[in-house]
Coordinates of C-alpha atoms and ligand atoms in Angstrom, one line a residue:
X1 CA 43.7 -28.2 -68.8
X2 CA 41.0 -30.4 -67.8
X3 CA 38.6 -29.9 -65.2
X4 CA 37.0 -32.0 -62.9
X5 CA 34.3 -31.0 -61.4
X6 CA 31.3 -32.7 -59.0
X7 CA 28.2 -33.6 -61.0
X8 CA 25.6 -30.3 -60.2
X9 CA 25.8 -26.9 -59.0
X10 CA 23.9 -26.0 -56.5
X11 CA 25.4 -25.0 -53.1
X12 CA 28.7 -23.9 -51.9
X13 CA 31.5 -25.7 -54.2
X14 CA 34.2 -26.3 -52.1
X15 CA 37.5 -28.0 -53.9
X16 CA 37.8 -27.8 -57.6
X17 CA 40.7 -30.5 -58.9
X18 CA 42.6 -29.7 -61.6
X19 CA 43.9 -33.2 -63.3
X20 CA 46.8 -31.6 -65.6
X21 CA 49.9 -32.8 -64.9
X22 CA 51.8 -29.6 -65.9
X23 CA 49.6 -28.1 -62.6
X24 CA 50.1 -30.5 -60.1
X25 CA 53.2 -29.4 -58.9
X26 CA 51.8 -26.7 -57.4
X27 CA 48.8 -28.0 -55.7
X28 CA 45.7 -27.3 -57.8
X29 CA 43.1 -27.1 -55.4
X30 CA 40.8 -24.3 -55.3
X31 CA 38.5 -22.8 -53.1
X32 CA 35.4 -20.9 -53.7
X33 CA 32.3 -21.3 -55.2
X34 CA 30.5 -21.9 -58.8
X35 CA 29.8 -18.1 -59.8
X36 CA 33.5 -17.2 -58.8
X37 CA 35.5 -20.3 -59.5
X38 CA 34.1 -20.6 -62.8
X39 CA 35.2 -16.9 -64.2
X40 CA 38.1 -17.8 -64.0
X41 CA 39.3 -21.2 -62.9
X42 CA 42.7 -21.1 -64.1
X43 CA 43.9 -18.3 -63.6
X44 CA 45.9 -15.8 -65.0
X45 CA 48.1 -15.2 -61.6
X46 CA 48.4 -19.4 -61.4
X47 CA 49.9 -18.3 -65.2
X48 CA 52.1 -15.8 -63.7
X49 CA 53.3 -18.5 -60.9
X50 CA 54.3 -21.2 -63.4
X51 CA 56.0 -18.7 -65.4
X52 CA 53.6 -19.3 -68.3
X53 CA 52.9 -15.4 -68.9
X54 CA 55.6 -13.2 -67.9
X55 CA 55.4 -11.0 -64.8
X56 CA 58.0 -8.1 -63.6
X57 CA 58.4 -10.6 -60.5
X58 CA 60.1 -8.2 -57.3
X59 CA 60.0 -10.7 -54.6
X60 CA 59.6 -14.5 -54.4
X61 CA 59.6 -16.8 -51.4
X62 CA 58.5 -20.5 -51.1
X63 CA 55.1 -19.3 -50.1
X64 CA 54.0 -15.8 -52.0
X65 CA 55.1 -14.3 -55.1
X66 CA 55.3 -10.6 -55.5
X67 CA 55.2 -8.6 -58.9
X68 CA 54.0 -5.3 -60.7
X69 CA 50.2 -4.5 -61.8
X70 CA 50.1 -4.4 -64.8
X71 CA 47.3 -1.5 -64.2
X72 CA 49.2 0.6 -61.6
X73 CA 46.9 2.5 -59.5
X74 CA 49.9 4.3 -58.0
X75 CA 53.7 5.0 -58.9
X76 CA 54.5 1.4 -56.6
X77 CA 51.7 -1.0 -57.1
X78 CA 52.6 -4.6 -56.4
X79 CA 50.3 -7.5 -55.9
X80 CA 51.5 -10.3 -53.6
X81 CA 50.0 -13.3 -54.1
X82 CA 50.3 -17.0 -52.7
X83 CA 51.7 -19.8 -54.7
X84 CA 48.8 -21.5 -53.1
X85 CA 45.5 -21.0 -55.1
X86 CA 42.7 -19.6 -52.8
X87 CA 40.4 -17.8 -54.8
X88 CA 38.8 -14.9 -52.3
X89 CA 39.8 -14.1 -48.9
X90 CA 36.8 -15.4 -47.7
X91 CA 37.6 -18.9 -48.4
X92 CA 40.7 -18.8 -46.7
X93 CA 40.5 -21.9 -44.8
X94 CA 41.4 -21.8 -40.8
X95 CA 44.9 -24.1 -41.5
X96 CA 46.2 -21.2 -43.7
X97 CA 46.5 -19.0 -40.8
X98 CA 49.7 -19.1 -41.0
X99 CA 50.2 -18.2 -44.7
X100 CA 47.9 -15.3 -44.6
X101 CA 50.6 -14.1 -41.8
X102 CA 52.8 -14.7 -44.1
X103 CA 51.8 -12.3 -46.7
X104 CA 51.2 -9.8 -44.7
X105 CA 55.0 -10.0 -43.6
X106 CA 55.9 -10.7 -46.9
X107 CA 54.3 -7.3 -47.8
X108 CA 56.4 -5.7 -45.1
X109 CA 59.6 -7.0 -47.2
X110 CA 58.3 -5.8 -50.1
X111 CA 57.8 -2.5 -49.2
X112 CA 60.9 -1.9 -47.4
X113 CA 62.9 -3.9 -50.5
X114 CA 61.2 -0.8 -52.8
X115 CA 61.6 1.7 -49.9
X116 CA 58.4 2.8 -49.0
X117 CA 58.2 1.4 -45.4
X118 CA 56.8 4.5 -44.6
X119 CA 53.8 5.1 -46.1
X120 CA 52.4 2.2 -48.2
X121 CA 48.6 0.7 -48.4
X122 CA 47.0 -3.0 -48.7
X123 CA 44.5 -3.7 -50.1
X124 CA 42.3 -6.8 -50.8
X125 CA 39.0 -7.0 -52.9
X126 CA 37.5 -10.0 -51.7
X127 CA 34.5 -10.9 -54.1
X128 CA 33.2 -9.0 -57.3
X129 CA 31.1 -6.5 -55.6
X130 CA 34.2 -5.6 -54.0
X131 CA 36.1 -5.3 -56.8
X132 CA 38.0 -8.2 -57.3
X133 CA 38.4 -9.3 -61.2
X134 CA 41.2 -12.0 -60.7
X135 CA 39.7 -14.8 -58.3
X136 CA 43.0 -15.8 -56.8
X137 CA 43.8 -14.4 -53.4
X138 CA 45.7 -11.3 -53.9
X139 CA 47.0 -8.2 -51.5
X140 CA 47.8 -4.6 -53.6
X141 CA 50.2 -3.1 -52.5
X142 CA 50.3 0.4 -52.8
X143 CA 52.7 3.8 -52.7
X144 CA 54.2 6.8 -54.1
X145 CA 51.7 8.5 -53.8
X146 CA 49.1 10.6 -51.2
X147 CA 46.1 8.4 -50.1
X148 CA 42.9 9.2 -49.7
X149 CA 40.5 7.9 -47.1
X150 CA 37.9 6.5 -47.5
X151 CA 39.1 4.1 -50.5
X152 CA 35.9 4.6 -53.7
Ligands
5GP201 P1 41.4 -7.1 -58.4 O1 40.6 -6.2 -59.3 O2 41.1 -8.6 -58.6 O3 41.5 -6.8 -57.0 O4 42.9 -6.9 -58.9 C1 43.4 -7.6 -60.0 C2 44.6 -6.8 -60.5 O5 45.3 -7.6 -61.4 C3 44.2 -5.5 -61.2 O6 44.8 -4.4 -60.6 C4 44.8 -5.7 -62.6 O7 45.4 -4.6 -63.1 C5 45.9 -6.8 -62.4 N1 46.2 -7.7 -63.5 C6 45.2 -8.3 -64.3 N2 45.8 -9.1 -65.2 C7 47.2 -8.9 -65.0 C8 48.3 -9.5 -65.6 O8 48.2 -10.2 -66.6 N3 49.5 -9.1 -65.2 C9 49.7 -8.2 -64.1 N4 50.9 -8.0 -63.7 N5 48.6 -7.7 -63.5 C10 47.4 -8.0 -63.9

């Protein structure tokens, strides 16, 4: 993969352009800046979404993809992610709006799909101090289990 990136790094980076041909198909663009984008600039969810690492994929729409952690926190623990790349939830730009809906409906499906409508929790880690490792936008979604409050 090749990256393209603006000459310097100071300030707030705001596209990053992947020219790889084998990407482009699903919109390369990502959002974020230097320190984050650069830990992991391809990453391994964009992997998981062109079907270049394999996934135990539950729930796929034109918009989100929904699949097992490989780390489960809890006897259900999804992630549900957007097929478009956003790295944090904090660079969410206004015009997805309605894709951030969307996941959060999605994550509805999800939960009733594995039957735990009931009593399920999302989560997002937006930045590293929160606890996010994988700097695509990502909701957990979590069940099976009691849960406590306030999250560590
Ligand atoms: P974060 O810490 O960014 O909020 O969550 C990232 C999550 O991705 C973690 O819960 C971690 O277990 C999960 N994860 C990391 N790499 C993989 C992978 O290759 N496959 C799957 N299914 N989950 C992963």
């Amino acid at each position: 993969h090749f990256l393209k990136f603006p000459a310097g790094k100071q300030g707030p980076l705001r596209l990053v352009f992947l020219n790889c041909q084998p990407c482009l198909p699903t919109g390369r663009l990502l959002v974020g800046n230097w320190t984050e984008v650069e830990k992991n600039a391809v990453t391994i969810f964009g992997k998981i979404i062109r079907r270049e690492i394999p996934a135990d994929i539950v729930y796929e729409d034109d918009l989100c993809l929904a699949f097992r952690d490989i780390n489960p926190q809890a006897p259900v623990h999804l992630l549900l992610i957007p097929k478009k790349e956003i790295a944090r939830l904090a660079d969410a730009p206004p015009e997805d709006q309605a894709l951030l809906g969307h996941l959060l409906l999605a994550a509805n499906k999800v939960a009733r799909q594995l039957g735990v409508q009931d009593a399920y929790r999302v989560v997002v880690n937006n930045g590293a101090g929160a606890g996010q490792s994988v700097f695509h936008l990502h909701l957990h979604i979590l069940a099976g289990r009691p849960m406590r409050w306030p999250p560590g």
